[in-house]
Coordinates of C-alpha atoms in Angstrom, one line a residue:
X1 CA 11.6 -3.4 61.7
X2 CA 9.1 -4.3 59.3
X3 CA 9.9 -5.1 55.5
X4 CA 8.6 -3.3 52.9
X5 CA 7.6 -5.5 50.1
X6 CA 6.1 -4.4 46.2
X7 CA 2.6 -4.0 46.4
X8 CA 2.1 -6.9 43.5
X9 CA 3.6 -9.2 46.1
X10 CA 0.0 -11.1 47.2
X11 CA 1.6 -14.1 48.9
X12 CA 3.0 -14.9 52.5
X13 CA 6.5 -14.5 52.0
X14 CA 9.7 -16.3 53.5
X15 CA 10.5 -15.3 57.1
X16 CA 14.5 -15.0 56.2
X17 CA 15.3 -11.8 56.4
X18 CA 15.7 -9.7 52.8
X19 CA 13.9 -12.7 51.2
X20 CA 10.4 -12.2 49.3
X21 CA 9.8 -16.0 48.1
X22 CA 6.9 -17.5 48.7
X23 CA 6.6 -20.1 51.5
X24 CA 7.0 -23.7 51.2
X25 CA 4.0 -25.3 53.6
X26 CA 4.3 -26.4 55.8
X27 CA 7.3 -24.1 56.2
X28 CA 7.2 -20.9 57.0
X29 CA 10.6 -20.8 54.8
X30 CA 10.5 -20.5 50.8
X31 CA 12.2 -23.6 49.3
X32 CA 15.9 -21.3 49.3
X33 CA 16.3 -21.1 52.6
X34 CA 15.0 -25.1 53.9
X35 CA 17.8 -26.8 55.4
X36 CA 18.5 -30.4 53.7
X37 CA 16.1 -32.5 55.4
X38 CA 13.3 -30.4 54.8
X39 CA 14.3 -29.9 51.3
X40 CA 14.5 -33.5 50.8
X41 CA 10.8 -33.8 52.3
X42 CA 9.4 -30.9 49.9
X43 CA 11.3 -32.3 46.7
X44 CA 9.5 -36.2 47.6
X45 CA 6.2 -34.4 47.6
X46 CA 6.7 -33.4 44.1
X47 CA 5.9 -35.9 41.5
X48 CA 5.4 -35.4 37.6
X49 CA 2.1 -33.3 36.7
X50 CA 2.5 -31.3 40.1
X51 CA 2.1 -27.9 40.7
X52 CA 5.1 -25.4 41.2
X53 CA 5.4 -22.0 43.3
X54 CA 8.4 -20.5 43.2
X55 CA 7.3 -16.6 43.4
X56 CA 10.3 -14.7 44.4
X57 CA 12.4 -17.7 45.1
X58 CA 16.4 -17.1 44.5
X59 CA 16.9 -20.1 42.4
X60 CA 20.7 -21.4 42.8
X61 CA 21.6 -24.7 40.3
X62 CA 21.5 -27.4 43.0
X63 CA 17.4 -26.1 43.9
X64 CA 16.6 -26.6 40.7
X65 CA 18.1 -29.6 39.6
X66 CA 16.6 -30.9 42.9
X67 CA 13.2 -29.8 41.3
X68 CA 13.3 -30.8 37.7
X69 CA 14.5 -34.0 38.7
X70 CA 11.4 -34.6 40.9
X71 CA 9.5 -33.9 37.9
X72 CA 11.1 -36.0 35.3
X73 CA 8.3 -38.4 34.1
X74 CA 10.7 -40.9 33.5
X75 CA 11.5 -39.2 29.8
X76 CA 13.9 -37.2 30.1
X77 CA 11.6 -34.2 30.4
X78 CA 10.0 -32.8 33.5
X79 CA 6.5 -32.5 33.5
X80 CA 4.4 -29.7 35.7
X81 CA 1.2 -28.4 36.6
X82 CA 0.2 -25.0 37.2
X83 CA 4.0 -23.0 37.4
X84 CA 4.4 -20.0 39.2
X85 CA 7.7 -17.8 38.7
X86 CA 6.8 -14.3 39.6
X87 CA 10.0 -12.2 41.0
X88 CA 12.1 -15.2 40.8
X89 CA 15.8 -14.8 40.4
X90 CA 17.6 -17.5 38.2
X91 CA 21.5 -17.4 39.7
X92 CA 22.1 -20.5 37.2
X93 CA 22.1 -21.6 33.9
X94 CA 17.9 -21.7 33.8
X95 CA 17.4 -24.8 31.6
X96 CA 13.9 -26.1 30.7
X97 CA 14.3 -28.0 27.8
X98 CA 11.5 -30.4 26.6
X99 CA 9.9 -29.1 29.8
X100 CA 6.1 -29.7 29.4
X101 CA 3.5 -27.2 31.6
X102 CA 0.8 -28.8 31.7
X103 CA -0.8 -25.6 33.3
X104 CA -0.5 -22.1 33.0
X105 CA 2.7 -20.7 33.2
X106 CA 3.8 -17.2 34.9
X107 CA 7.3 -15.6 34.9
X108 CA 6.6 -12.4 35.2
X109 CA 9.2 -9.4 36.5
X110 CA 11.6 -12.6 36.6
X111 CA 15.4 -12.3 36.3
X112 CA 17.4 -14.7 34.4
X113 CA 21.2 -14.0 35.2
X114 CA 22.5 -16.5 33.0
X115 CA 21.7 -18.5 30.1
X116 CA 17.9 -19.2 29.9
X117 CA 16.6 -21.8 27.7
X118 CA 13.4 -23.5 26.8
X119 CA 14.1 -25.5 24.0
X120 CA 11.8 -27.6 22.7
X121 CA 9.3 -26.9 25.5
X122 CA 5.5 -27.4 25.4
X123 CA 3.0 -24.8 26.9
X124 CA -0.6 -26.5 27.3
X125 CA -1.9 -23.3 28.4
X126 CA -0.9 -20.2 28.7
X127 CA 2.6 -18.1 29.7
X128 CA 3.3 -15.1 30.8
X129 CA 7.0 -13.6 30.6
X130 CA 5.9 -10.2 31.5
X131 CA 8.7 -7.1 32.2
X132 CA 11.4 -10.3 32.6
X133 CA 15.2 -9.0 32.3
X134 CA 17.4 -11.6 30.3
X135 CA 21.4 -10.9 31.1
X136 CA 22.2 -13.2 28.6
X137 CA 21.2 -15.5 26.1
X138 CA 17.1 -16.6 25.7
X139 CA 16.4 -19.4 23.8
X140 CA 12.2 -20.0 22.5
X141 CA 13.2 -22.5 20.0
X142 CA 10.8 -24.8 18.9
X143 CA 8.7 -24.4 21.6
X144 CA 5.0 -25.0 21.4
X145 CA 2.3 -22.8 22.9
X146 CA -1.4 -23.8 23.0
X147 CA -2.8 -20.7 24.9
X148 CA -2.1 -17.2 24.9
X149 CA 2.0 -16.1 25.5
X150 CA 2.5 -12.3 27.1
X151 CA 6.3 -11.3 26.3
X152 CA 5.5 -7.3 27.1
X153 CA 8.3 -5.3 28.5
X154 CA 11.1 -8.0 28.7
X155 CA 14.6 -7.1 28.1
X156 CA 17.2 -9.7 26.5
X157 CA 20.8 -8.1 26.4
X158 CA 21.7 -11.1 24.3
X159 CA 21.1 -12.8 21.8
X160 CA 17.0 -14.5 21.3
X161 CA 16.0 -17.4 19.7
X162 CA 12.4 -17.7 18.2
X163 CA 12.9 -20.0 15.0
X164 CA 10.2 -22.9 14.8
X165 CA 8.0 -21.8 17.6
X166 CA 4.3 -22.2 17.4
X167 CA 1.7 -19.9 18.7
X168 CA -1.9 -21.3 19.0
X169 CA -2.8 -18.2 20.1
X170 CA -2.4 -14.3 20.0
X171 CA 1.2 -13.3 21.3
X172 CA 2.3 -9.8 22.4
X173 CA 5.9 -8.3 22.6
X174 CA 4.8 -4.6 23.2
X175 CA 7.4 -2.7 24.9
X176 CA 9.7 -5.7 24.7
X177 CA 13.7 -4.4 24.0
X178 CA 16.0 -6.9 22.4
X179 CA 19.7 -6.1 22.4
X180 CA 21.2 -8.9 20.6
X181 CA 20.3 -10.6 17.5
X182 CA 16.6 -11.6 17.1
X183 CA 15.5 -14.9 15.2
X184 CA 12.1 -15.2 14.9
X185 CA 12.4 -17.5 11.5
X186 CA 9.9 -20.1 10.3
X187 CA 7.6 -18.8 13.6
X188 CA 4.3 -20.0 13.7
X189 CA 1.4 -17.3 15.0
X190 CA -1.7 -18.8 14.5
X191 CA -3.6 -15.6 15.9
X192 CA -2.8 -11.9 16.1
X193 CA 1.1 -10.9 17.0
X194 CA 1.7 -7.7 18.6
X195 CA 5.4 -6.2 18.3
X196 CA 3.7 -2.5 18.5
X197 CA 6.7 -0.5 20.3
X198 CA 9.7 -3.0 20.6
X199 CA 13.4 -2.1 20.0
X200 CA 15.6 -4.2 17.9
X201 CA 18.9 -3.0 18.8
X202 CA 20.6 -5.7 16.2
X203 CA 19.4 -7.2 13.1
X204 CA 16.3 -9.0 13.3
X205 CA 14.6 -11.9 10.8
X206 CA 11.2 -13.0 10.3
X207 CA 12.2 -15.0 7.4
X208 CA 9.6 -17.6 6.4
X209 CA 7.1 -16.7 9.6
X210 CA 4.2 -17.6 9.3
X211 CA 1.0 -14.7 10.2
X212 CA -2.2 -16.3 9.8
X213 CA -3.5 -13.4 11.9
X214 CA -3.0 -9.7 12.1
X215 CA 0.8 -8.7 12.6
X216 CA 1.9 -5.4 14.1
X217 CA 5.1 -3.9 14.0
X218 CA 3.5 -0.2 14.9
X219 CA 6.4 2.1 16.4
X220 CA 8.4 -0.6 16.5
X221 CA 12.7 0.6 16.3
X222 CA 14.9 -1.5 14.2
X223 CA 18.1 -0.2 15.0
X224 CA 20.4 -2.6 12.3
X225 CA 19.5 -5.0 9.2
X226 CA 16.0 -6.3 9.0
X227 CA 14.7 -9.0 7.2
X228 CA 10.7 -8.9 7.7
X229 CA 9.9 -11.6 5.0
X230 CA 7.3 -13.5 6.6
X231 CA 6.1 -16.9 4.6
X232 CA 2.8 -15.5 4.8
X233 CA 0.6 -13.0 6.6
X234 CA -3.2 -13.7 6.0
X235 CA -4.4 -10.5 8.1
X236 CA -1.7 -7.8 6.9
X237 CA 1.4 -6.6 8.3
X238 CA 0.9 -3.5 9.8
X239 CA 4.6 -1.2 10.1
X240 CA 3.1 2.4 11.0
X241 CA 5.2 4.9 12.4
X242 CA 8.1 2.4 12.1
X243 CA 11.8 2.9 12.7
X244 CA 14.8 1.7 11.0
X245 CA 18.3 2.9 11.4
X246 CA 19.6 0.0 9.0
X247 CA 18.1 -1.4 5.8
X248 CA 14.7 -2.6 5.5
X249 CA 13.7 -6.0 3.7
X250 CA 10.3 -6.7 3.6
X251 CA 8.4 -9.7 1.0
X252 CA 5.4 -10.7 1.3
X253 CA 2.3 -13.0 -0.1
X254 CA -1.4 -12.0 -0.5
X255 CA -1.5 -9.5 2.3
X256 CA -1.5 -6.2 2.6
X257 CA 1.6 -3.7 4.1
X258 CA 0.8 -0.3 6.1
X259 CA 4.2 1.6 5.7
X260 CA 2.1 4.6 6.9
X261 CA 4.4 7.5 8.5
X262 CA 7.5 4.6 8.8
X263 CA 11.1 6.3 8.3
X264 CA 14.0 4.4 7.2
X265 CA 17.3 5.2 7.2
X266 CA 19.2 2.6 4.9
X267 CA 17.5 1.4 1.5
X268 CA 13.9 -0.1 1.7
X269 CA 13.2 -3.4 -0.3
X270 CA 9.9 -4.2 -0.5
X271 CA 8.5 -7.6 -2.7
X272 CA 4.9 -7.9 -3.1
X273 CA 3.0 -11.1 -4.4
X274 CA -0.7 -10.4 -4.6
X275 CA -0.8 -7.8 -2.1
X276 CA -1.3 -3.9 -1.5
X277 CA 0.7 -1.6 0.2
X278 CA 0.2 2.0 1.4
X279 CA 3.2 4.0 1.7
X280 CA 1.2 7.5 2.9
X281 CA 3.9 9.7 4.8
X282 CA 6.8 7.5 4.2
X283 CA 10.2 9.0 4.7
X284 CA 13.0 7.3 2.8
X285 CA 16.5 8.9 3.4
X286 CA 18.3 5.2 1.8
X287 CA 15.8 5.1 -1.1
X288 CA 13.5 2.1 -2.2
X289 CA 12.2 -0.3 -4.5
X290 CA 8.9 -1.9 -4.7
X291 CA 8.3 -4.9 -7.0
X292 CA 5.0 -6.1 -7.4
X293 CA 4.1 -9.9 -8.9
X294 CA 0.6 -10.4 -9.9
X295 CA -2.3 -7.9 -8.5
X296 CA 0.2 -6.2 -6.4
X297 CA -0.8 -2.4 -6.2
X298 CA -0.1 0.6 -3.9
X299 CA -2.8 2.8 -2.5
X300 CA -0.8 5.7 -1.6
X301 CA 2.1 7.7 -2.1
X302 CA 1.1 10.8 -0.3
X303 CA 3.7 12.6 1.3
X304 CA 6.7 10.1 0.6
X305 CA 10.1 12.0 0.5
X306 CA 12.6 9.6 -0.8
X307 CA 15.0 11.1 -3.4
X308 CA 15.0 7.9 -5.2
X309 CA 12.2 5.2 -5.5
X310 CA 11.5 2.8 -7.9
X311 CA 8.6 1.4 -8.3
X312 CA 7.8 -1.9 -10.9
X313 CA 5.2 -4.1 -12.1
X314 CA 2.9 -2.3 -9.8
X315 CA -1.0 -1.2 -9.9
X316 CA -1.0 2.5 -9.4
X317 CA -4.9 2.7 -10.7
X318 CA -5.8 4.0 -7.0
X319 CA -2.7 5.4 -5.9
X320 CA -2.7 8.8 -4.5
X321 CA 0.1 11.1 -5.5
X322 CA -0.5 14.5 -3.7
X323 CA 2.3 15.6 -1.4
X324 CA 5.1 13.6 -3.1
X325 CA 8.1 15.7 -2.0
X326 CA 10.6 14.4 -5.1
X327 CA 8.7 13.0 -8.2
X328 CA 11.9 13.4 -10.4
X329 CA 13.7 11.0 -8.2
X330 CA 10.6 8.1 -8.9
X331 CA 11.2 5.7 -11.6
X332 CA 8.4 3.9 -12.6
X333 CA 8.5 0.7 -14.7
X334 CA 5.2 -1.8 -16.0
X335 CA 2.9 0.1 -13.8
X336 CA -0.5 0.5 -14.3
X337 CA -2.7 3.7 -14.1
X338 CA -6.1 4.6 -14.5
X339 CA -7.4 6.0 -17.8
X340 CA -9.9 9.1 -18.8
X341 CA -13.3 8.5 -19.4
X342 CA -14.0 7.7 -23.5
X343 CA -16.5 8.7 -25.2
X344 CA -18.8 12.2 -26.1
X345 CA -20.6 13.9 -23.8
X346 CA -22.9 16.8 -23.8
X347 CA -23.3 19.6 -21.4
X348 CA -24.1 22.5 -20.7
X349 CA -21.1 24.2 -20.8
X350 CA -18.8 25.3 -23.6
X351 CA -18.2 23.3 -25.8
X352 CA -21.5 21.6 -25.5
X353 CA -20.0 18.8 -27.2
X354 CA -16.9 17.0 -25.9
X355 CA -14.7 14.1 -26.8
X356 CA -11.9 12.2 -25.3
X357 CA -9.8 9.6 -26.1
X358 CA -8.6 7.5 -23.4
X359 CA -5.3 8.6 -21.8
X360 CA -3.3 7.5 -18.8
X361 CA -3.9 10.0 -15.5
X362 CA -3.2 9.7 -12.0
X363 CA -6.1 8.5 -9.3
X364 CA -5.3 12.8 -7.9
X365 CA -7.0 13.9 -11.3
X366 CA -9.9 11.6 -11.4
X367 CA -10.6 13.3 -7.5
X368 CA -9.9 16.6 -9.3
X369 CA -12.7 16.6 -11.8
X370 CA -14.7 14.5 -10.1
X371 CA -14.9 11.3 -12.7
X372 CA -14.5 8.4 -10.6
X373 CA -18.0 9.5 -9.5
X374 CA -19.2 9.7 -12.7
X375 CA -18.0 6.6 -13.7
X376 CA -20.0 4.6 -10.4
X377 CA -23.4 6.6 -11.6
X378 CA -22.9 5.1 -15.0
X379 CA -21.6 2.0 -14.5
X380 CA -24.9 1.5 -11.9
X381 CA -27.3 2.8 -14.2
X382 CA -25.7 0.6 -16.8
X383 CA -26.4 -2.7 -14.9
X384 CA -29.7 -1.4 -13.6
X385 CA -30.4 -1.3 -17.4
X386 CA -29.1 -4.6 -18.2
X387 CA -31.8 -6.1 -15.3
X388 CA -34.5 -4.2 -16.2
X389 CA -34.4 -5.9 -20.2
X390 CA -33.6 -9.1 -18.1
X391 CA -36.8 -9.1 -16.1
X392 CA -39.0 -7.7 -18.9
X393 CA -37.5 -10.7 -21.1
X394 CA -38.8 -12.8 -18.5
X395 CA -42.0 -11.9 -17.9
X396 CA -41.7 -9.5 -14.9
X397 CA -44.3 -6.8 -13.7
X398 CA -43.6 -3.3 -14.5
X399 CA -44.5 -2.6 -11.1
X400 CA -42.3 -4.7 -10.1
X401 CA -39.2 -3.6 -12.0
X402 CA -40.3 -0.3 -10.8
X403 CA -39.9 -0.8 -7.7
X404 CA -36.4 -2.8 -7.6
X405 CA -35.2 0.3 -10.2
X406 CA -36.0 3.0 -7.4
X407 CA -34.4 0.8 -4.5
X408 CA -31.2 -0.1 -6.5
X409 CA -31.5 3.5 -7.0
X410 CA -31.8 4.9 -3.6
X411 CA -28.9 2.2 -2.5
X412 CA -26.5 3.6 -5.2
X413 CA -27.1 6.7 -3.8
X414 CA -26.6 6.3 -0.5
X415 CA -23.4 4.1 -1.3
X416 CA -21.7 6.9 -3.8
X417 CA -22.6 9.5 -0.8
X418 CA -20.6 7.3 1.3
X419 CA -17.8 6.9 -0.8
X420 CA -18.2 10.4 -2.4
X421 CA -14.7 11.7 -3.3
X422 CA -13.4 15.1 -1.7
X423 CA -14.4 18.6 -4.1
X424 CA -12.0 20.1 -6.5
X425 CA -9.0 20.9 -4.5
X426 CA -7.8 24.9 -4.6
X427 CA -5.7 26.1 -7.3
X428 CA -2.7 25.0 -5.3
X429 CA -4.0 21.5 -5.2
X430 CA -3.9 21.7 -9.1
X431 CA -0.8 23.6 -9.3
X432 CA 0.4 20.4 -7.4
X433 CA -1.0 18.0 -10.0
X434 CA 0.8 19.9 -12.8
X435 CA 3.9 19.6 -10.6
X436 CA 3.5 15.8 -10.1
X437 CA 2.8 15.0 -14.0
X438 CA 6.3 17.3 -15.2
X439 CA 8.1 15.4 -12.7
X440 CA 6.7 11.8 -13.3
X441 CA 6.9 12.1 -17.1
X442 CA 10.5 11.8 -17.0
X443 CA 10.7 9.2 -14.5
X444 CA 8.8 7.4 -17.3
X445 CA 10.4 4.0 -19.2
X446 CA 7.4 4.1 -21.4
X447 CA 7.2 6.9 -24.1
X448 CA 3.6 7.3 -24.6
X449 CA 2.6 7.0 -20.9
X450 CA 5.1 10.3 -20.1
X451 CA 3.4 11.8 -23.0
X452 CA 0.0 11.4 -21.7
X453 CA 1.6 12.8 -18.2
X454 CA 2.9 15.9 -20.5
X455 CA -0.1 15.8 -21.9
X456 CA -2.1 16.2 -18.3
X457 CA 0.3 18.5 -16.9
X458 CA -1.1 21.1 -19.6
X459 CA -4.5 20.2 -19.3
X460 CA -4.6 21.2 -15.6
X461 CA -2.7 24.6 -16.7
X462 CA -5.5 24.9 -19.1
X463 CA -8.4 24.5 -16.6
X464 CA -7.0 26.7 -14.4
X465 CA -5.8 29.2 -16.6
X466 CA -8.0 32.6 -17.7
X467 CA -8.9 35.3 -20.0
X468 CA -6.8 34.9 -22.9
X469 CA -4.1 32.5 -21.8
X470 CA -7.0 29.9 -21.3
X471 CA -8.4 30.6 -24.9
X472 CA -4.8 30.3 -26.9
X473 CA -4.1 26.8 -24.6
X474 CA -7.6 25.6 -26.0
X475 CA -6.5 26.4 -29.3
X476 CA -3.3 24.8 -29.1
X477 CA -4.9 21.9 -27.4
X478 CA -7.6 21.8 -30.3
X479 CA -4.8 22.1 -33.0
X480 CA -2.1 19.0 -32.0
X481 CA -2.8 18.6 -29.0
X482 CA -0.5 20.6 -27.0
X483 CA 2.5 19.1 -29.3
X484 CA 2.2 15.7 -28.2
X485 CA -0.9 14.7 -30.4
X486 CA 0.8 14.6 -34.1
X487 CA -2.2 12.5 -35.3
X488 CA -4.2 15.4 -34.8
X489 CA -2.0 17.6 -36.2
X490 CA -1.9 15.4 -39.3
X491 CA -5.9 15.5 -39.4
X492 CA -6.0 19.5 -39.1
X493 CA -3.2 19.7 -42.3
X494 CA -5.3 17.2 -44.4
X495 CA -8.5 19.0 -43.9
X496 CA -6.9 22.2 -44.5
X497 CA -5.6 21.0 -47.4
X498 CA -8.8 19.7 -48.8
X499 CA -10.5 22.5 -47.8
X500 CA -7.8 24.5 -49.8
X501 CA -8.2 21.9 -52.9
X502 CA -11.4 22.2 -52.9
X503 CA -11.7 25.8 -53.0
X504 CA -8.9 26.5 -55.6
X505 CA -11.1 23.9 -57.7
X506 CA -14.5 25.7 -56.8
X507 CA -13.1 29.1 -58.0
X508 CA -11.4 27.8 -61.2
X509 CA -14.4 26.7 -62.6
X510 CA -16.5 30.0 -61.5
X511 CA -13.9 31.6 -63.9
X512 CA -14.3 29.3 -66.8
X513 CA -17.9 30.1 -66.6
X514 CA -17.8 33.4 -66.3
X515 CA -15.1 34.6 -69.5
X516 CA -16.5 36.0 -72.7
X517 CA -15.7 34.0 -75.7
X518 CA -13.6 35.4 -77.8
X519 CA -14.4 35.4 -82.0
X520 CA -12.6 33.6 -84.3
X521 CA -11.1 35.2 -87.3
X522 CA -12.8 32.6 -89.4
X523 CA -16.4 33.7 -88.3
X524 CA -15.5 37.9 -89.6
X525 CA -18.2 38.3 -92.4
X526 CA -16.0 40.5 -95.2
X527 CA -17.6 42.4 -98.2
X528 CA -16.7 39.6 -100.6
X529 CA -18.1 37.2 -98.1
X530 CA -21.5 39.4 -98.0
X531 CA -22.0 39.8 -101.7
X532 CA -25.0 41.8 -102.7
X533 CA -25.5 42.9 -99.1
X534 CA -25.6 46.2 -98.4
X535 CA -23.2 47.4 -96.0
X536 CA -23.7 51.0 -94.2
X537 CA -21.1 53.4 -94.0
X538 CA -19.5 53.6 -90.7
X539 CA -19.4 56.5 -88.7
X540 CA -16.2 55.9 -87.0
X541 CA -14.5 54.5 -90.2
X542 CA -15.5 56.1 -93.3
X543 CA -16.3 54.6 -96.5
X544 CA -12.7 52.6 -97.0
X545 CA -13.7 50.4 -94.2
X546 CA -17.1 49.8 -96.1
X547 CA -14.9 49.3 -99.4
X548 CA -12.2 47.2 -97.6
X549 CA -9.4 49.1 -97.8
X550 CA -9.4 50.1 -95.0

């Protein structure tokens, strides 16, 4: 009856029955099933730097310590060519220490039964663990790999051992499931590291790794303690859609962290030196803390739901607030935000005239009422200004300033229409950004940053208000300032009280000027006064008043 064998089996298998290992020329046995003097005369034909095929060989201890010992260079190490694993069954202890591969290297769909190390091992090309089942201990330590290394789809029940290994190039654990503890501390990946999809049943540590390329934990599951602390990661460190059933510590250097859509079950620590990180869709049932160190800023908050997050020494100039489920549970300490535009302006609306003083808002309101926009358009004009008086200082052609002004011109355009931020959001957008600024005023530790976040929350109420209850908001605004402007309020009194001065003092003199002078008794001309004058007789009085008697 004939066997039925995988379809990925492409070589001339063994001619024992049950047995799929590759043949041993010029055998038509694999090297399992030779008896001892044809063993003997395939192990003499091995020498160090030879070439190894052992696809689908059942591998006992006595076959291959009969092997590595026909490759020991003399060392203490063996030394091989081209090495060929595939569908190999390790019954033993698999132990390839200081084992140097001079060639590629495949083990793929391999089974390790016991205890299989490579300690110290050197790869000069590349290797290829591929859907490889580990019943027990795997040990990568310090192990040296010049060419590309495949670890997709392997299974480790135990413990794996990483620490000190050096990739040259890119290295790939997709799919890979690791049910013991995983050490992958003071790694070396020179090129891009792929952990997209890989279960860590246990805890896990990447302290001091080192990413000079891209690293990606997408979908990965980390099912206890993590400690993803890498010494650096040049090309970001990419954790979208993430799972953690344990705590999450991340720190790192100059690099920037995607925690897009990642949920995580026990607290979140994340340390930032010089970096950026994007927390868009984040779902934190433990709570977390950010702290940032130098020009560390987050990019987005949108849609996080984490009932406590703190958040220090952070830019938040860009950061997007829209969606955040629980703004009274954010604390916010040192952070930076971005500030209104200063200045007047005239439009066309009412008021024609406008002033603002610069206040702290969030990145949502600049979208809102479109100033970030306003802002590129000035600041381009501004420098376009600046080179124009440079080349005319110079000596330039007008045509040729011109010219440059209508190009630098058309190219701001074209980038701003790239870049252009989305239209006013609907009034629930801005009933949203009232929301945000109540709840992050009290998560506040600074005192006039929540009152310029009191302060916003009633100018959005105000530009979205109408009829009447728009025009008595503007006139409280106009007046202190909604409350939180005292300095305004001060201003308003003095002028009303100068205003008040000045008119009592305007109408008091108006009434001086305007009073009939009364006559003094000393200027009444009596008869003895007016001797020899003639004095008629009054009408009204008779003649005593004429005589003085009266």
């Amino acid at each position: 009856m004939a066997r039925t064998l995988p379809l990925d089996i492409d070589w001339v298998t063994c001619a024992a029955p049950d047995c799929r290992g590759a043949v041993c020329a010029p055998y038509d046995r694999c090297m399992a099933h030779l008896d001892a003097a044809e063993l003997d005369s395939a192990v003499r034909a091995l020498s160090p730097g030879s070439g190894l095929d052992l696809r689908g060989v059942v591998i006992d201890a006595r076959l291959l310590g009969r092997v590595m010992a026909a490759l020991d260079d003399g060392r203490g190490r063996a030394r091989m060519g081209r090495a060929r694993f595939e569908r190999a069954e390790f019954a033993c202890d698999a132990r390839f220490c200081g084992a140097v591969f001079e060639g590629d290297a495949s083990f793929g769909r391999a089974r390790f039964d016991r205890l299989a190390t490579f300690y110290g091992a050197r790869f000069a090309g590349n290797v290829a663990f591929c859907e490889v089942r580990f019943a027990r201990e795997l040990s990568f330590h310090d192990v040296t790999v010049a060419g590309h290394a495949a670890f997709e789809r392997i299974v480790v029940a135990r413990d794996a051992l990483f620490g000190e290994s050096r990739f040259g190039r890119t290295v790939s654990f997709r799919g890979a499931r690791f049910d013991g503890f995983a050490a992958f501390d003071q790694a070396v990946f020179a090129a891009g590291a792929s952990f997209r999809g890989v279960r860590f049943e246990r805890a896990a540590s990447f302290r001091k790794a080192v990413f000079q390329g891209p690293a990606g934990f997408e979908a990965t599951r980390f099912g206890a303690r993590t400690y993803l602390s890498p010494a650096s990661a040049g090309c970001g460190l990419a954790l979208t859609g993430a799972r953690a059933a344990g705590s999450l510590d991340v720190q790192a250097h100059g690099c920037a962290i995607d925690l897009r859509a990642a949920q995580v079950t026990g607290p979140l620590t994340l340390r930032l030196t010089d970096g950026e990180a994007d927390l868009e869709g984040t779902v934190l049932r433990g709570g977390g803390t950010l702290t940032g160190r130098g020009s560390a800023r987050v990019l987005s908050l949108r849609g996080v739901e984490a009932e406590r997050l703190t958040l220090t020494g952070v830019d938040l100039s860009a950061c997007r607030f829209s969606g955040l489920r629980h703004p009274e549970g954010v604390s916010l300490s040192g952070c930076v935000f971005p500030t209104t535009p200063k200045g007047v302006r005239v439009g066309l609306r009412w008021p024609p005239l406008r002033w603002s003083s610069p206040r702290r808002v969030l990145a949502d309101e600049n979208d809102w009422r479109d100033w970030r926009e306003r802002q590129d358009r000035r600041r381009t004009r501004d420098r376009q200004d600046k080179r124009d008086k440079r080349d005319k200082r110079d000596g330039r052609g007008t045509r040729d300033r011109r010219g440059r002004r209508e190009r630098d011109l058309a190219r701001a355009e074209e980038a701003l229409s790239g870049v252009r931020p989305p239209a006013a959001p609907p009034p629930s957008a801005a009933e949203e950004l009232a929301f945000l600024y109540r709840g992050l005023s009290k998560a506040l530790d600074d005192a006039h940053t929540a009152d310029d976040f009191a302060f916003g929350a009633m100018e959005v109420r105000r530009l979205t208000s109408l009829g009447a209850g728009r025009w008595l908001l503007a006139a409280y605004w106009l007046v202190c300032g909604y409350g939180l402007r005292m300095r305004r309020a001060l201003g308003w009194s003095a002028l009303i009280a100068a205003v008040a001065a000045g008119f009592v003092m305007v109408t008091s003199a108006s009434h001086a000027v305007r009073a009939p002078a009364r006559p003094s008794p000393s200027s009444v001309r009596t008869p003895e006064v007016l001797q020899g004058t003639s004095v008629p007789a009054s009408p009204v009085l008779g003649d005593d008043y004429r005589d003085g008697s009266g």
